[in-house]
Short mmCIF file of C-alpha atoms in Angstrom, two decimals:
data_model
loop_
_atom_site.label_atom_id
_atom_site.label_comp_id
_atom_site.label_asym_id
_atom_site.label_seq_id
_atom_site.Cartn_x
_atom_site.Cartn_y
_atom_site.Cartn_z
CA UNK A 1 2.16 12.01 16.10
CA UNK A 2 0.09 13.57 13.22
CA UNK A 3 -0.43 10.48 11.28
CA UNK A 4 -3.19 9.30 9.33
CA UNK A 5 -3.24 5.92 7.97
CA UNK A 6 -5.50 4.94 5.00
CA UNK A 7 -5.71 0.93 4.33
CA UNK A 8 -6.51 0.38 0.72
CA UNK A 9 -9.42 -3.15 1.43
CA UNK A 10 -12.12 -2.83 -1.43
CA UNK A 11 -10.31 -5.03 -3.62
CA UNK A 12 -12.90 -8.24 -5.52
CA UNK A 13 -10.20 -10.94 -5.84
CA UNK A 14 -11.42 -12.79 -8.36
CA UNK A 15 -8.45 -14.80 -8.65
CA UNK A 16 -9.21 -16.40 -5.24
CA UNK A 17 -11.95 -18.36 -6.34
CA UNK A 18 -14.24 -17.47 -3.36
CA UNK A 19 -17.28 -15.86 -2.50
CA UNK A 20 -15.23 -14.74 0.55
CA UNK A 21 -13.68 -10.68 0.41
CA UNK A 22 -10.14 -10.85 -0.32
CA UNK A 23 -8.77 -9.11 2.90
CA UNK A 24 -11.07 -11.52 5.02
CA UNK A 25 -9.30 -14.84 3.67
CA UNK A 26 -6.99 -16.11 6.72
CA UNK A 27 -3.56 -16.35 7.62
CA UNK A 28 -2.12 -17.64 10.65
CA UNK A 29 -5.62 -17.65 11.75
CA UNK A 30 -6.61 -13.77 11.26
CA UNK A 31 -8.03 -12.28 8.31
CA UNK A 32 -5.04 -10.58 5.97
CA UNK A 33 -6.61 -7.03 6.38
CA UNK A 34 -6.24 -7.92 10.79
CA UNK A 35 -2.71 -8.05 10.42
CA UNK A 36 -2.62 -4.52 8.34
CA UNK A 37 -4.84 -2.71 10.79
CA UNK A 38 -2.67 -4.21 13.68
CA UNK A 39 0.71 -3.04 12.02
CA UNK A 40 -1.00 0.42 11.42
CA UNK A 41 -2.65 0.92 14.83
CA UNK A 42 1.08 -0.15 16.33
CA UNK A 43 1.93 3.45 15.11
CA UNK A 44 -0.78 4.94 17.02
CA UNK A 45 -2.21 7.33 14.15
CA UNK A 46 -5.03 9.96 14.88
CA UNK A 47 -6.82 8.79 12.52
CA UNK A 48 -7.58 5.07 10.69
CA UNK A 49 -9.17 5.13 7.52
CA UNK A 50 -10.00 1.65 5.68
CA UNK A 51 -11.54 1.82 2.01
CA UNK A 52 -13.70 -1.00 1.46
CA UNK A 53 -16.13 -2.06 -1.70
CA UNK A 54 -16.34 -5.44 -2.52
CA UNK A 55 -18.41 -7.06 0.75
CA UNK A 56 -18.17 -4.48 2.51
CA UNK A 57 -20.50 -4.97 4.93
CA UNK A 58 -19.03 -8.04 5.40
CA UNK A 59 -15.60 -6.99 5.84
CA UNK A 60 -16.79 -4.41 8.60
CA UNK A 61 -18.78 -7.40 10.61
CA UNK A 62 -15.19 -9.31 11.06
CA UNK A 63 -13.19 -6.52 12.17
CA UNK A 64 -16.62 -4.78 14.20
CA UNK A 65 -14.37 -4.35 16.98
CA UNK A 66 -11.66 -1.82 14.82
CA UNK A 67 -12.06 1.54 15.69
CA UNK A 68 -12.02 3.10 12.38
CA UNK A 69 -13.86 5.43 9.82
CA UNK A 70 -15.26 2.95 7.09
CA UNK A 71 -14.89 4.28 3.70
CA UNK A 72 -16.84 2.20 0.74
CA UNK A 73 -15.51 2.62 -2.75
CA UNK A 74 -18.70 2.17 -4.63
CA UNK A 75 -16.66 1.56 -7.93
CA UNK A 76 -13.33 0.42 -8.21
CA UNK A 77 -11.74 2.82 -10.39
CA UNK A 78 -8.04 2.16 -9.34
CA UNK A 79 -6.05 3.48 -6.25
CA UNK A 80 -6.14 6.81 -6.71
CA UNK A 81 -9.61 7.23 -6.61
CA UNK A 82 -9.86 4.51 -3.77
CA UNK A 83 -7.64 7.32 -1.36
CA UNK A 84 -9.91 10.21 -3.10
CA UNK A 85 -12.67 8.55 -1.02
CA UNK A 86 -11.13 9.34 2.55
CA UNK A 87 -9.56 12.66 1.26
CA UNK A 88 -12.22 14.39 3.28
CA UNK A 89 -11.37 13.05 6.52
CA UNK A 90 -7.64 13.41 6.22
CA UNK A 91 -6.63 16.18 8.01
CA UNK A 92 -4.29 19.12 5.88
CA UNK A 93 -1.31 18.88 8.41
CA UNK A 94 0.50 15.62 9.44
CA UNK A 95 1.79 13.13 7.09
CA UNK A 96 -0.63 10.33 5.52
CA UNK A 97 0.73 6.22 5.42
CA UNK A 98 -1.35 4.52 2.58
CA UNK A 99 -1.41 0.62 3.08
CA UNK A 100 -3.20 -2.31 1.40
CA UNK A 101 -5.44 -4.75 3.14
CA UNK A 102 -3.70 -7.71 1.30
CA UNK A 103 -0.25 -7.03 2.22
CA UNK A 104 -0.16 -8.57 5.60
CA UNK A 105 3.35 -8.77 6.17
CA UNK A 106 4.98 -5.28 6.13
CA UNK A 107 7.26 -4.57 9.49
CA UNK A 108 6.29 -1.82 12.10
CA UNK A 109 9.51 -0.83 11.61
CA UNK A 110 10.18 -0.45 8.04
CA UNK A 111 6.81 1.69 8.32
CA UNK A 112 8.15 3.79 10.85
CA UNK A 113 10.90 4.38 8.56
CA UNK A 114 8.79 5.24 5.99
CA UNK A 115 6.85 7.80 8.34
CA UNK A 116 9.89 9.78 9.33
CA UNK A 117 10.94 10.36 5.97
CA UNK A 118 7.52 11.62 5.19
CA UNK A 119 7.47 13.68 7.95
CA UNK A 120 10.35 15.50 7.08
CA UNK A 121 8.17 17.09 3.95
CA UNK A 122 8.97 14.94 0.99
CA UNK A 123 7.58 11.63 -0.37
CA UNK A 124 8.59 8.38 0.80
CA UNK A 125 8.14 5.86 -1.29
CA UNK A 126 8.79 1.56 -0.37
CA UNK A 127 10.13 -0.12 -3.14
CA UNK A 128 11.46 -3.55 -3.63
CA UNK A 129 13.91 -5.52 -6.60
CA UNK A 130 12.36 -8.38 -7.81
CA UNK A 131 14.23 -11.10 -10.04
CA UNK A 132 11.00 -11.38 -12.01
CA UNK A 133 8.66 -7.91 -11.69
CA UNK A 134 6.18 -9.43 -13.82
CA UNK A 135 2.84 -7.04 -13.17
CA UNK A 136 4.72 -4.69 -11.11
CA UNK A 137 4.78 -0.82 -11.41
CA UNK A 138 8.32 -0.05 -13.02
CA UNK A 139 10.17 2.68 -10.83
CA UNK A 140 11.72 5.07 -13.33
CA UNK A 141 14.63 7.02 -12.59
CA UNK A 142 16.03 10.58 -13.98
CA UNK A 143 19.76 10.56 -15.38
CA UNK A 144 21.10 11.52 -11.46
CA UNK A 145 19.07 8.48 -10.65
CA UNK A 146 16.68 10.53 -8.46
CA UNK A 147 12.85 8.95 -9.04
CA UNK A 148 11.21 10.64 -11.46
CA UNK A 149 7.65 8.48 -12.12
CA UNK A 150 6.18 4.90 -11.78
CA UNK A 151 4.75 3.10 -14.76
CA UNK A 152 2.36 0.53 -14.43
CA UNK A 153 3.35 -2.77 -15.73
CA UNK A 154 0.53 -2.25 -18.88
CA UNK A 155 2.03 1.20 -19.86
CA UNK A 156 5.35 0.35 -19.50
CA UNK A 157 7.41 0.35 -23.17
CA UNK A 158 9.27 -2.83 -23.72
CA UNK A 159 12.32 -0.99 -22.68
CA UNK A 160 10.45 -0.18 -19.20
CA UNK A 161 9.87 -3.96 -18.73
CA UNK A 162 13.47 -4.68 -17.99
CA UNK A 163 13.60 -2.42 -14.93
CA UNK A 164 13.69 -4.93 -11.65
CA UNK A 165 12.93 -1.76 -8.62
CA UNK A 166 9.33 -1.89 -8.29
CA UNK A 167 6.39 -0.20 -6.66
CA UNK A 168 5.08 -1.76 -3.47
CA UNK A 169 2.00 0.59 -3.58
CA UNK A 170 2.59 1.77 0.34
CA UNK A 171 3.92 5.20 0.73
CA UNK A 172 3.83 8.11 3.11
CA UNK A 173 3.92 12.00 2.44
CA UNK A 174 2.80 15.42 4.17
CA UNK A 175 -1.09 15.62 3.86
CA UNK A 176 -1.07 18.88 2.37
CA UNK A 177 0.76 17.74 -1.02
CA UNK A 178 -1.83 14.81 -0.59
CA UNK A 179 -4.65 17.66 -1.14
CA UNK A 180 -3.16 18.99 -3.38
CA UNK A 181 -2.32 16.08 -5.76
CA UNK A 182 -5.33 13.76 -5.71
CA UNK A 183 -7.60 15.99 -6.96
CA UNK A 184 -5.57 16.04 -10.02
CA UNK A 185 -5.18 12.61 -11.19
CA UNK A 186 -6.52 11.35 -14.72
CA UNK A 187 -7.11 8.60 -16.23
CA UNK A 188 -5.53 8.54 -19.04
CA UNK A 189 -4.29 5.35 -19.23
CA UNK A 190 -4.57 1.48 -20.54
CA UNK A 191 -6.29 0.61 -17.77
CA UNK A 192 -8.76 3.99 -17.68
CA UNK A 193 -7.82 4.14 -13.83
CA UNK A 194 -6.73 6.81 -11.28
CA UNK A 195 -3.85 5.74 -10.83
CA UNK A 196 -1.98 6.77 -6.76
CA UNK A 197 1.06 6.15 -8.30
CA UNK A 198 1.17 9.56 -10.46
CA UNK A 199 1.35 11.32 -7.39
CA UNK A 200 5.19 10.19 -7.54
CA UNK A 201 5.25 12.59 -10.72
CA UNK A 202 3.78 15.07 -9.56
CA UNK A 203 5.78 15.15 -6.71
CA UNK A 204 9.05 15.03 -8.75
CA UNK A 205 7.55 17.99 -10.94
CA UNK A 206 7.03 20.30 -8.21
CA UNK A 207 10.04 19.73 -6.24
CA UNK A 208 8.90 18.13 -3.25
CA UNK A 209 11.30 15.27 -4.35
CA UNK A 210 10.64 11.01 -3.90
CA UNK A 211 12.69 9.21 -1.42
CA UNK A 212 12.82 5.42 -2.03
CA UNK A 213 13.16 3.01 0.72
CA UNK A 214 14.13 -0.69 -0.03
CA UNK A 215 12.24 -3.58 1.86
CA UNK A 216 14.08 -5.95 3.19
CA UNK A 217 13.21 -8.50 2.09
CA UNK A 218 10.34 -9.49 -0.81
CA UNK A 219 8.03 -11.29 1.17
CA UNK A 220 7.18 -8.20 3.45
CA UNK A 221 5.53 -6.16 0.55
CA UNK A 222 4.12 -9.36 -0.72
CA UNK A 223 0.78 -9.32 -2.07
CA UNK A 224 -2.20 -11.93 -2.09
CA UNK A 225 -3.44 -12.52 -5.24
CA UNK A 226 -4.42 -15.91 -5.43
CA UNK A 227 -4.52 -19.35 -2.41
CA UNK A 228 -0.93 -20.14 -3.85
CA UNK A 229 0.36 -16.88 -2.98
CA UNK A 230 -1.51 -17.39 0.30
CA UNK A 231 -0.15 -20.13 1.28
CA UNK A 232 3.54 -18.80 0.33
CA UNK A 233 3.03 -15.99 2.57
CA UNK A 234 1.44 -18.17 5.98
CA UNK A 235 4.77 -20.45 5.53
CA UNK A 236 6.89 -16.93 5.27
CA UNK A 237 4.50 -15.81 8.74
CA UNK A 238 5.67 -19.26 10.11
CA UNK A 239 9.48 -19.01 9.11
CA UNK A 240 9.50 -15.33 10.60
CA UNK A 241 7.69 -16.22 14.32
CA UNK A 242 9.56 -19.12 14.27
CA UNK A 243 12.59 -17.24 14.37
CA UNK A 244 11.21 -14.60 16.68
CA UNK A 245 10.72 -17.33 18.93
CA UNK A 246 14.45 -18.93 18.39
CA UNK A 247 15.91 -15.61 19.08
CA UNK A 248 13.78 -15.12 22.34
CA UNK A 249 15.57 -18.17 23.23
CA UNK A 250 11.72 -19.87 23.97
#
């Protein structure tokens, strides 16, 4: 398969109180940016690309053993310009997975869902609805209720704010639209960020089209942004091997 995968890991979390990197903080007894790498390598990808910044030496001495090129993000200047930095080691065929280091829950197979759309030349794009999307990129849709943009919670007009399908941040599309987009993000926004998600513009612009694929379930494209959310996601990790086991009849 011509797949790259880039892991989004360079992340501060300040909101975690700790001197420890976000991605490295533990659940079920692995660091959260383990279980990402392990979901991406399940895929077998040519090539695994993980952005790092904050610690990042540290992060690379707890996962030494990851074959993978190691891409620092001197400054964090949003998500765009975080998948700018591997640009150059993404090859200009294949398709391209983007995944964050702190969303440790995502299924191998909603991923390879999200690959095969991708590979069939458009962008795929995981979404979720979420009763309260507080924070959330809103996904906006055209009047045939094809996806049209994303707007980051901060832009978004009041009206905007009432919109419950959200961006999960992971998405997968042909690498030469990648090449072609990235280098054309601004930052012309509240935030003064690159943002990734404009690529979903851009790719509604030109043609290429955005197809949206729901999660299952909200705790798979969960994020960690704080020990409470943490722990809410190691009792989800708990609830879900459990019932592997149950079903395995174990």
């Amino acid at each position: 398969m011509d797949l790259d995968i880039v892991i989004l890991a360079a992340g501060q979390g300040t909101r975690m109180v700790s001197d420890l990197p976000k991605v490295l903080h533990p659940l079920a007894g692995q660091p959260l940016l383990r279980h990402v790498i392990d979901s991406a390598l399940a895929l077998v990808p040519r090539s695994l690309n993980v952005v790092i910044g904050h610690g990042a030496e540290r992060v690379r001495a707890s996962l030494g053993d990851v074959s993978a090129n190691w891409v620092v993000q001197q400054a964090q200047l949003g998500t765009g310009h975080a998948v700018q930095q591997a640009l150059p080691l993404l090859a200009r065929d294949g398709t391209t997975l983007i995944l964050y280091g702190d969303v440790p829950l995502v299924r191998e197979s909603t991923l390879r869902e999200l690959v095969a759309i991708a590979n069939e030349g458009t962008l795929a794009l995981l979404t979720v609805e979420l009763d309260d999307p507080s924070g959330y990129g809103r996904i906006l849709r055209d009047a045939d209720g094809r996806v049209a943009a994303i707007v980051e919670h901060k832009d978004a007009t009041v009206a905007q704010h009432a919109v419950r399908e959200v961006n999960t941040g992971i998405m997968a599309l042909p690498n030469a639209r990648l090449h072609h987009w990235l280098p054309a993000l601004g930052n012309d926004n509240a935030q003064g960020e690159y943002y990734l998600t404009d690529v979903i513009a851009m790719a509604a612009r030109s043609g290429v089209g955005v197809r949206p694929l729901t999660a299952s379930d909200e705790q798979e494209v969960a994020g960690v942004n704080n020990r409470e959310q943490l722990a809410v996601l190691e009792r989800a990790w708990q609830a879900r091997k459990a019932r592997e086991l149950l079903l395995a009849g174990v």
